[in-house]
Every structure is written in structure tokens, then in C-alpha cells.
């Protein structure tokens, strides 16, 4: 049963924030990456047989195979996928950045050039909960950004790739699909194999091995983020419905045993009702064992004296998902400093953000919303500044640069300017 504690007890009880360092996991992933780097497809065949129990030598799915599989998906669900894609596209289109040009001033021209990343690889989980929603959330912003080639990798199974993943890939405009998963897929994207081309950036969620692999290849390629366990934090007052709150907390906790949910409220009656409602709803969930573990071991209900204190705690924790279930939620939006995605009002469960609303569901976890943001079009472009000085401009302004360089002890820098000056 989930604990109810007072805010003053937080230091003793804590709130789950990050996984402990796992040396064996790190070493295992490093070995897989090194093997794929050295042996390419041969290593992928080995690991696919070992981990996925599939014998595959041709990892790329043909366009015909993708079309055939996608055609088996229920037509009504295709309409749902298409509507979700439209919502995601409409939201992310507002993030387009075309750079800027400053007006010339005294012979100086400055600006910023925005260029799409050339090739991106998106990891799409395909296990017990295949995330075809992640296809849309990762690939549509990349397409809007103008990425030339979008690749997805997804784990194989004896029954093939989930057709809904392939249907989503068609809708999102994915260029190539490869049936390989795990840390070996991340290594293949980072270094390339005989079959899979290396990419410039890797995005998408995955298990601990995938996440660790992304951590280790960062610097060789770009990555979106190091994603940890999923979480939700709910701030609610006496006007909130305990049935809704319990459902939202359980929804988050069914992601995995390391997920967690937190309710912060100033009302003990609501806290007790939510705890009872969690116990009522839990048995009906198909993934109840996962949710029960996460609720009982990682999650909390925190009692505060004021709503001000509730927002202070929330901002300190920087939740991935923040639900504000207060009577006038927009009145409190300005109090939010750190949160990945914010859900306002009793009719806005976090589930809508996962699938249909439009904003991205790839959101910073583990408190990293203190300094990072959800996946966006910006993640798929590069920004380069440019500078032009005329001859008159460098003659007028060069002396300051020379003085600066000499103050830093970099006389070669100073000389590069001096050689250009007249007189």
C-alpha cells in the first residue's frame, strides 16, 4: 500500500529519482558495442539469436514488406494513428526555427544558420508494450526539421515486427526500417555495419541496456537524452476526484517496476481516498503486478500545509509529468519552474499527452527537467553562427581583439588580426 507522509518526512523517506550505478550492466554494454564495432552484421546476427531468439541475416525490411504488414492493421486504428500524427505535426510545426540575419552595421554582418541533421536513427521498443506512439513522436519532428534520412530500429520477434509500428512508420515518413534491438542496435547506428548505415543522432526510448548504450556512444553521435524511469507528480486540492488521481498514478506505474507516482495535497481526506481508490482499481489492470510493485515501493502521497509548499516540492523534484488538479489550474501555471510536461485540470490525464494531444511524449526524467526539455524540432537541427567583417570594419575594431588576445596570452591570435590591419 502506498505511503502517506507529511512533507517534513521527505528527507527520511526520499523520493525515487535515479537508478544506482550498475557496473556489470555498463561492462556488458561496452562489450556489445565493441563487438558490433569490430564485427558488424556478424555480431548483430549473434546477438539477435542470443537475446531475441530469432535467426535473422537480412535486417532491413523492404518497402513491400512494410506495406503488407501495415495493411493488416485495423482501419479504424489507422485513422486514430493519422489523427495523432496530425496533432503532433500541428504542434511541432510551431517550433521551426529558420535562423536570423542581423542588419549590417559598420561593415559587420552577423547571423545564425539552421541546418537539418542529415541522418537520424530512432529506437522503437517492440517488447511487451510496443511503442508505436514513439514512432510518431520521434520521426514527425525529424521530418518537420528537414532530416534527409530517418531510420528506425526495432527488436525482432518470431511473429515479426508489430504491424502497428510499421503503419506508424509509413504515416511518419520513415525512410528505412531495420529489425534489430538492444544495445547492439544502438552500436550499429553509431558505428554502422555492412547493412545499417551510421547516423548523426540517435533518439527514442529503450530498456536499461539501450539507455546505457546511448550513454556510451554519445560523442560519437548525438543523442536525445538519457531517459530514466517514468514518473508523474500530481498536485491536488479537496476539489479533485480521487478516482481520477488513482487512475493517473496507476497509469504511470504500469510502465515498469522502476516507475513512480507522487501525489501532493493539503487535504488528508483526499489522500486517504486516493490510497483506497488505488487499491480498488489495481486488481483490474492486466499489468497489475508491475504497477503494484511501483506503487508500493517507489511512490508516495505527501501532505503539505499549503499549495505554495506543494509547488516548492514539485519544482525541486522537476517531474517528467506534472498534473495540476486544482480548482483554477491556470492560476498556478506561473508557479511551475521545473517540469517536463504540464497537464492542467481534471479532464486532462497524462495519457492524452502520451498519444493524442500533440506535444512530444519524450520528456526529461529523473529531475532533468531542471535543465532540459521535451524532444522537439530543435533536436533535429544544428545552428551555426556566421560573421563577416569588411576591410574598414576590421581596421576600426581589430585593436580591441588584439588587446583581448594579448591579455589571454595568445599572441598568435593577436597576430592574425594585426596582419590584416593597414598601416
Coordinates of C-alpha atoms in Angstrom, one line a residue:
X1 CA 0.0 0.0 0.0
X2 CA 1.3 3.4 -0.9
X3 CA 2.7 5.5 2.0
X4 CA 1.1 8.8 3.2
X5 CA 3.7 11.1 4.7
X6 CA 4.0 14.7 5.8
X7 CA 6.3 16.9 3.8
X8 CA 8.7 17.2 6.7
X9 CA 9.3 13.5 6.5
X10 CA 10.6 13.7 2.9
X11 CA 14.3 13.6 3.9
X12 CA 13.8 10.3 5.8
X13 CA 11.6 8.7 3.1
X14 CA 13.0 10.3 0.0
X15 CA 11.5 10.1 -3.5
X16 CA 12.9 7.8 -6.2
X17 CA 15.0 9.9 -8.5
X18 CA 17.7 7.9 -10.2
X19 CA 18.9 4.3 -10.6
X20 CA 22.1 3.1 -8.9
X21 CA 25.2 2.7 -11.0
X22 CA 25.4 -0.8 -12.4
X23 CA 29.0 -1.8 -13.2
X24 CA 28.0 -5.2 -14.7
X25 CA 25.5 -3.6 -17.0
X26 CA 28.0 -1.0 -18.1
X27 CA 30.6 -3.6 -18.8
X28 CA 28.2 -5.8 -20.7
X29 CA 27.0 -3.0 -22.9
X30 CA 30.6 -1.9 -23.6
X31 CA 31.4 -5.4 -24.7
X32 CA 28.4 -5.5 -27.1
X33 CA 29.3 -2.1 -28.6
X34 CA 32.9 -3.1 -29.1
X35 CA 31.9 -6.4 -30.8
X36 CA 29.5 -4.7 -33.1
X37 CA 32.1 -2.0 -33.9
X38 CA 34.6 -4.8 -34.9
X39 CA 32.4 -7.4 -36.5
X40 CA 29.4 -5.5 -37.8
X41 CA 26.5 -7.7 -39.1
X42 CA 28.1 -10.8 -37.8
X43 CA 27.8 -9.5 -34.3
X44 CA 24.2 -8.4 -34.9
X45 CA 23.3 -11.9 -36.1
X46 CA 24.9 -13.4 -33.0
X47 CA 23.2 -11.1 -30.5
X48 CA 19.8 -11.3 -32.3
X49 CA 19.9 -15.1 -31.9
X50 CA 21.1 -14.9 -28.3
X51 CA 18.8 -12.2 -27.0
X52 CA 15.8 -12.2 -29.3
X53 CA 15.8 -15.9 -30.1
X54 CA 15.5 -15.0 -33.8
X55 CA 17.7 -16.1 -36.7
X56 CA 18.0 -13.1 -39.0
X57 CA 20.7 -12.3 -41.5
X58 CA 18.8 -9.6 -43.5
X59 CA 17.9 -6.9 -41.1
X60 CA 16.2 -4.4 -43.4
X61 CA 12.5 -4.6 -44.1
X62 CA 11.6 -3.9 -47.7
X63 CA 9.0 -1.3 -48.6
X64 CA 6.8 -4.2 -49.9
X65 CA 7.1 -6.0 -46.5
X66 CA 6.3 -2.8 -44.6
X67 CA 3.2 -2.1 -46.8
X68 CA 2.0 -5.6 -46.5
X69 CA 2.2 -5.6 -42.7
X70 CA 0.7 -2.1 -42.3
X71 CA -2.2 -3.2 -44.5
X72 CA -3.2 -5.7 -41.8
X73 CA -3.8 -3.0 -39.2
X74 CA -7.4 -2.3 -38.3
X75 CA -8.6 0.6 -40.5
X76 CA -10.2 2.4 -37.6
X77 CA -7.0 2.3 -35.7
X78 CA -5.2 3.7 -38.7
X79 CA -7.5 6.7 -38.5
X80 CA -6.5 7.1 -34.9
X81 CA -2.8 7.0 -35.8
X82 CA -3.4 9.5 -38.6
X83 CA -5.2 11.9 -36.2
X84 CA -2.4 11.6 -33.6
X85 CA 0.1 12.3 -36.4
X86 CA -1.8 15.4 -37.5
X87 CA -1.9 16.7 -33.9
X88 CA 1.8 16.1 -33.4
X89 CA 2.6 17.8 -36.7
X90 CA 0.5 20.8 -36.0
X91 CA 2.1 21.3 -32.6
X92 CA 5.7 20.8 -33.7
X93 CA 5.4 22.9 -36.8
X94 CA 5.4 25.9 -34.5
X95 CA 8.9 25.0 -33.3
X96 CA 10.5 25.6 -36.7
X97 CA 13.5 27.9 -36.4
X98 CA 14.8 29.5 -39.6
X99 CA 17.7 31.3 -38.1
X100 CA 18.3 35.1 -38.3
X101 CA 20.3 37.8 -40.1
X102 CA 21.2 40.9 -38.3
X103 CA 21.2 44.1 -40.3
X104 CA 24.7 45.2 -41.4
X105 CA 26.3 47.6 -39.0
X106 CA 29.5 49.5 -39.7
X107 CA 30.7 46.8 -42.2
X108 CA 29.8 43.8 -39.9
X109 CA 27.3 41.2 -40.8
X110 CA 26.2 38.6 -38.3
X111 CA 23.6 35.8 -38.3
X112 CA 22.6 32.3 -37.5
X113 CA 22.1 29.5 -40.0
X114 CA 19.9 26.5 -39.2
X115 CA 20.7 23.2 -40.9
X116 CA 18.8 19.9 -40.5
X117 CA 20.8 16.9 -39.3
X118 CA 21.5 14.6 -42.3
X119 CA 20.6 11.1 -40.9
X120 CA 18.8 10.2 -37.7
X121 CA 18.2 6.8 -36.1
X122 CA 15.2 6.3 -33.9
X123 CA 15.0 3.3 -31.5
X124 CA 11.5 1.9 -31.1
X125 CA 10.9 -0.7 -28.4
X126 CA 8.9 -3.7 -29.5
X127 CA 8.5 -5.9 -26.4
X128 CA 5.5 -6.5 -24.2
X129 CA 4.4 -2.9 -24.8
X130 CA 5.4 -1.9 -28.4
X131 CA 5.6 1.8 -28.5
X132 CA 4.3 2.7 -32.0
X133 CA 3.4 6.1 -30.4
X134 CA 7.2 6.7 -30.2
X135 CA 7.5 6.3 -33.9
X136 CA 5.2 9.3 -34.4
X137 CA 6.7 11.3 -31.6
X138 CA 10.3 10.8 -32.8
X139 CA 10.0 10.8 -36.5
X140 CA 7.5 13.5 -37.2
X141 CA 9.6 16.3 -35.6
X142 CA 12.6 15.0 -37.5
X143 CA 10.6 15.1 -40.8
X144 CA 9.4 18.7 -40.0
X145 CA 13.0 19.7 -39.3
X146 CA 14.0 18.5 -42.8
X147 CA 16.2 15.5 -41.8
X148 CA 17.2 13.8 -45.1
X149 CA 17.0 10.2 -43.9
X150 CA 15.1 8.8 -41.0
X151 CA 15.8 5.3 -39.9
X152 CA 14.1 3.2 -37.2
X153 CA 15.5 0.1 -35.5
X154 CA 13.1 -2.1 -33.6
X155 CA 13.6 -5.5 -32.0
X156 CA 12.5 -8.6 -34.0
X157 CA 10.3 -11.4 -32.7
X158 CA 9.2 -14.8 -34.0
X159 CA 6.0 -13.1 -35.1
X160 CA 7.8 -10.3 -36.9
X161 CA 7.6 -6.6 -36.2
X162 CA 4.3 -5.4 -34.7
X163 CA 2.3 -4.2 -37.8
X164 CA 1.2 -1.1 -35.9
X165 CA 4.9 0.0 -35.6
X166 CA 5.2 -0.3 -39.4
X167 CA 1.9 1.5 -40.0
X168 CA 3.1 4.4 -37.8
X169 CA 6.4 4.4 -39.7
X170 CA 4.6 4.8 -43.0
X171 CA 2.5 7.7 -41.6
X172 CA 5.5 9.4 -40.1
X173 CA 7.5 9.2 -43.4
X174 CA 10.3 6.9 -42.2
X175 CA 12.8 6.0 -44.9
X176 CA 14.2 2.7 -43.7
X177 CA 13.3 0.1 -41.0
X178 CA 15.8 -2.4 -39.5
X179 CA 14.8 -5.3 -37.3
X180 CA 17.5 -5.2 -34.6
X181 CA 17.1 -4.2 -31.0
X182 CA 19.0 -3.8 -27.7
X183 CA 22.4 -2.3 -27.2
X184 CA 23.6 -3.9 -30.4
X185 CA 21.1 -1.7 -32.4
X186 CA 22.5 1.5 -30.8
X187 CA 26.0 0.3 -31.6
X188 CA 25.0 -0.3 -35.2
X189 CA 23.5 3.1 -35.6
X190 CA 26.6 4.8 -34.0
X191 CA 29.3 3.0 -36.0
X192 CA 27.5 1.5 -38.9
X193 CA 27.7 -2.1 -40.2
X194 CA 27.6 -3.7 -43.7
X195 CA 23.8 -3.3 -43.6
X196 CA 23.0 -0.5 -41.3
X197 CA 24.4 3.0 -42.0
X198 CA 25.8 5.1 -39.2
X199 CA 23.7 8.1 -38.2
X200 CA 24.4 11.5 -36.8
X201 CA 21.9 11.3 -33.9
X202 CA 20.0 8.6 -32.0
X203 CA 16.7 9.2 -30.3
X204 CA 14.0 7.1 -28.8
X205 CA 13.3 5.2 -25.5
X206 CA 14.6 1.8 -24.5
X207 CA 15.4 -0.5 -21.6
X208 CA 18.4 -0.2 -19.3
X209 CA 20.8 -1.7 -21.9
X210 CA 19.6 0.6 -24.7
X211 CA 19.9 3.6 -22.4
X212 CA 23.4 2.7 -21.3
X213 CA 24.4 2.1 -24.9
X214 CA 23.2 5.6 -25.8
X215 CA 25.2 7.0 -22.9
X216 CA 28.4 5.2 -24.1
X217 CA 28.1 6.2 -27.8
X218 CA 27.4 9.9 -27.0
X219 CA 30.1 12.0 -28.5
X220 CA 30.4 9.6 -31.5
X221 CA 26.8 10.5 -32.3
X222 CA 24.3 12.9 -30.7
X223 CA 21.5 11.5 -28.5
X224 CA 18.2 13.0 -27.4
X225 CA 18.6 12.3 -23.6
X226 CA 19.4 9.7 -21.0
X227 CA 16.0 8.6 -20.1
X228 CA 15.3 7.0 -16.7
X229 CA 12.2 5.6 -15.0
X230 CA 9.0 7.3 -16.0
X231 CA 7.2 9.4 -13.3
X232 CA 4.2 11.5 -12.6
X233 CA 3.6 14.1 -9.9
X234 CA 0.0 15.2 -9.1
X235 CA -0.8 18.4 -7.2
X236 CA -4.4 18.3 -6.0
X237 CA -6.8 20.0 -3.6
X238 CA -10.0 19.0 -2.0
X239 CA -11.9 19.7 -5.2
X240 CA -10.1 16.9 -7.1
X241 CA -11.6 13.5 -7.8
X242 CA -9.7 10.6 -6.1
X243 CA -10.9 8.2 -8.8
X244 CA -9.1 10.3 -11.4
X245 CA -6.0 10.7 -9.4
X246 CA -5.7 7.0 -8.6
X247 CA -6.1 6.1 -12.2
X248 CA -3.5 8.6 -13.3
X249 CA -1.0 7.3 -10.8
X250 CA -1.5 3.7 -11.7
X251 CA -1.3 4.5 -15.4
X252 CA 2.2 5.8 -14.9
X253 CA 3.2 2.9 -12.6
X254 CA 2.3 0.3 -15.2
X255 CA 5.2 1.4 -17.4
X256 CA 7.7 -0.6 -15.3
X257 CA 8.7 -1.6 -11.8
X258 CA 11.0 1.3 -11.5
X259 CA 8.3 3.9 -12.4
X260 CA 6.9 6.1 -9.7
X261 CA 3.9 8.3 -8.9
X262 CA 3.6 11.1 -6.3
X263 CA 0.5 12.9 -5.1
X264 CA 1.0 16.2 -3.2
X265 CA -2.1 17.6 -1.4
X266 CA -3.0 19.7 1.5
X267 CA -6.1 17.6 2.3
X268 CA -5.8 14.4 4.4
X269 CA -9.3 13.2 3.4
X270 CA -8.3 13.3 -0.3
X271 CA -5.1 11.5 0.5
X272 CA -6.9 8.6 2.2
X273 CA -9.5 8.4 -0.5
X274 CA -6.8 8.2 -3.2
X275 CA -5.0 5.5 -1.4
X276 CA -8.2 3.4 -1.0
X277 CA -9.1 4.0 -4.7
X278 CA -5.6 2.8 -5.8
X279 CA -6.3 -0.5 -4.0
X280 CA -9.7 -0.7 -5.7
X281 CA -8.5 -0.1 -9.2
X282 CA -5.2 -2.0 -9.1
X283 CA -6.6 -5.6 -9.4
X284 CA -8.3 -4.9 -12.7
X285 CA -5.1 -3.9 -14.5
X286 CA -3.5 -6.5 -16.8
X287 CA -0.1 -5.2 -15.7
X288 CA -1.2 -5.1 -12.1
X289 CA 2.0 -6.9 -10.8
X290 CA 4.2 -4.2 -12.3
X291 CA 2.0 -1.3 -11.2
X292 CA 1.6 -2.8 -7.7
X293 CA 5.4 -3.0 -7.2
X294 CA 5.9 0.6 -8.4
X295 CA 3.1 1.9 -6.2
X296 CA 4.2 0.1 -3.1
X297 CA 8.0 0.6 -3.4
X298 CA 8.6 3.8 -5.2
X299 CA 5.5 6.0 -4.8
X300 CA 4.3 8.4 -2.2
X301 CA 1.4 10.6 -1.1
X302 CA 2.8 13.8 0.5
X303 CA 0.8 16.1 2.8
X304 CA 1.6 19.8 2.8
X305 CA 0.3 22.7 4.8
X306 CA -0.1 25.0 1.8
X307 CA -0.2 24.8 -2.0
X308 CA 2.9 27.1 -2.1
X309 CA 4.8 24.3 -0.4
X310 CA 3.4 21.7 -2.8
X311 CA 4.8 23.7 -5.8
X312 CA 8.1 24.1 -4.0
X313 CA 8.5 20.4 -3.6
X314 CA 7.4 19.8 -7.2
X315 CA 9.9 22.3 -8.6
X316 CA 12.6 20.7 -6.5
X317 CA 11.8 17.3 -8.0
X318 CA 11.3 18.5 -11.6
X319 CA 8.8 15.8 -12.6
X320 CA 8.6 14.3 -16.0
X321 CA 4.8 14.7 -16.0
X322 CA 3.1 17.3 -13.7
X323 CA -0.7 17.2 -13.3
X324 CA -2.3 20.2 -11.7
X325 CA -5.7 19.1 -10.4
X326 CA -6.8 22.3 -8.7
X327 CA -10.0 24.3 -9.0
X328 CA -8.4 27.0 -11.1
X329 CA -5.3 25.3 -12.6
X330 CA -4.3 28.1 -14.9
X331 CA -3.9 30.4 -11.9
X332 CA -1.0 28.1 -10.8
X333 CA 0.8 27.7 -14.1
X334 CA 3.2 30.6 -13.3
X335 CA 4.3 28.7 -10.2
X336 CA 5.8 25.9 -12.2
X337 CA 9.5 26.3 -12.8
X338 CA 10.7 22.7 -13.4
X339 CA 8.5 20.2 -15.2
X340 CA 8.7 18.2 -18.5
X341 CA 5.1 18.4 -19.5
X342 CA 2.2 20.1 -17.6
X343 CA -1.4 18.8 -17.6
X344 CA -4.0 21.3 -16.4
X345 CA -7.4 20.4 -15.0
X346 CA -9.3 17.3 -14.1
X347 CA -10.2 16.4 -17.7
X348 CA -6.5 16.2 -18.8
X349 CA -4.9 12.9 -17.9
X350 CA -1.3 12.3 -18.8
X351 CA -2.5 9.6 -21.2
X352 CA -3.6 12.3 -23.7
X353 CA 0.0 13.6 -23.8
X354 CA 1.3 10.1 -24.5
X355 CA -0.8 9.7 -27.6
X356 CA -3.1 12.3 -29.0
X357 CA -2.7 15.9 -27.7
X358 CA 0.3 16.9 -29.9
X359 CA 3.2 17.9 -27.6
X360 CA 6.0 15.4 -27.5
X361 CA 5.9 12.5 -25.1
X362 CA 9.7 12.1 -25.0
X363 CA 10.2 14.1 -21.9
X364 CA 13.2 14.6 -19.4
X365 CA 13.1 12.2 -16.5
X366 CA 14.8 11.8 -13.2
X367 CA 14.7 15.5 -12.3
X368 CA 16.5 16.5 -15.5
X369 CA 13.6 18.9 -16.4
X370 CA 15.6 21.3 -14.3
X371 CA 17.8 21.9 -17.3
X372 CA 16.4 20.1 -20.3
X373 CA 13.2 20.0 -22.4
X374 CA 10.9 17.6 -24.3
X375 CA 12.0 16.3 -27.7
X376 CA 11.4 18.9 -30.3
X377 CA 12.2 20.0 -33.9
X378 CA 15.3 21.7 -32.4
X379 CA 16.7 18.3 -31.6
X380 CA 17.0 17.5 -35.3
X381 CA 18.8 20.7 -36.5
X382 CA 22.2 22.3 -36.0
X383 CA 22.7 26.0 -35.5
X384 CA 25.8 27.7 -37.0
X385 CA 26.7 31.3 -36.4
X386 CA 28.3 33.3 -39.2
X387 CA 30.4 36.5 -39.2
X388 CA 31.6 38.9 -41.9
X389 CA 33.9 41.9 -41.4
X390 CA 34.7 44.3 -44.1
X391 CA 38.2 45.8 -44.5
X392 CA 37.0 49.1 -42.9
X393 CA 35.4 47.2 -40.0
X394 CA 38.5 45.2 -39.1
X395 CA 40.6 48.3 -39.2
X396 CA 38.2 50.1 -36.9
X397 CA 37.6 47.2 -34.5
X398 CA 40.6 45.0 -34.7
X399 CA 42.6 46.8 -32.0
X400 CA 40.2 45.6 -29.3
X401 CA 40.5 42.0 -30.5
X402 CA 44.3 42.3 -30.4
X403 CA 44.2 43.6 -26.9
X404 CA 41.9 40.8 -25.8
X405 CA 44.1 38.1 -27.3
X406 CA 47.3 39.5 -25.7
X407 CA 45.6 39.7 -22.3
X408 CA 44.9 36.0 -22.6
X409 CA 48.5 35.4 -23.6
X410 CA 47.5 34.2 -27.1
X411 CA 49.8 36.3 -29.3
X412 CA 49.2 34.2 -32.4
X413 CA 45.6 35.2 -32.2
X414 CA 46.6 38.8 -32.0
X415 CA 49.0 38.4 -34.9
X416 CA 46.2 37.0 -37.1
X417 CA 44.4 40.3 -36.7
X418 CA 47.5 42.5 -36.9
X419 CA 48.4 41.0 -40.3
X420 CA 45.2 42.3 -41.7
X421 CA 45.4 45.9 -40.4
X422 CA 46.6 48.8 -42.6
X423 CA 49.4 50.9 -41.5

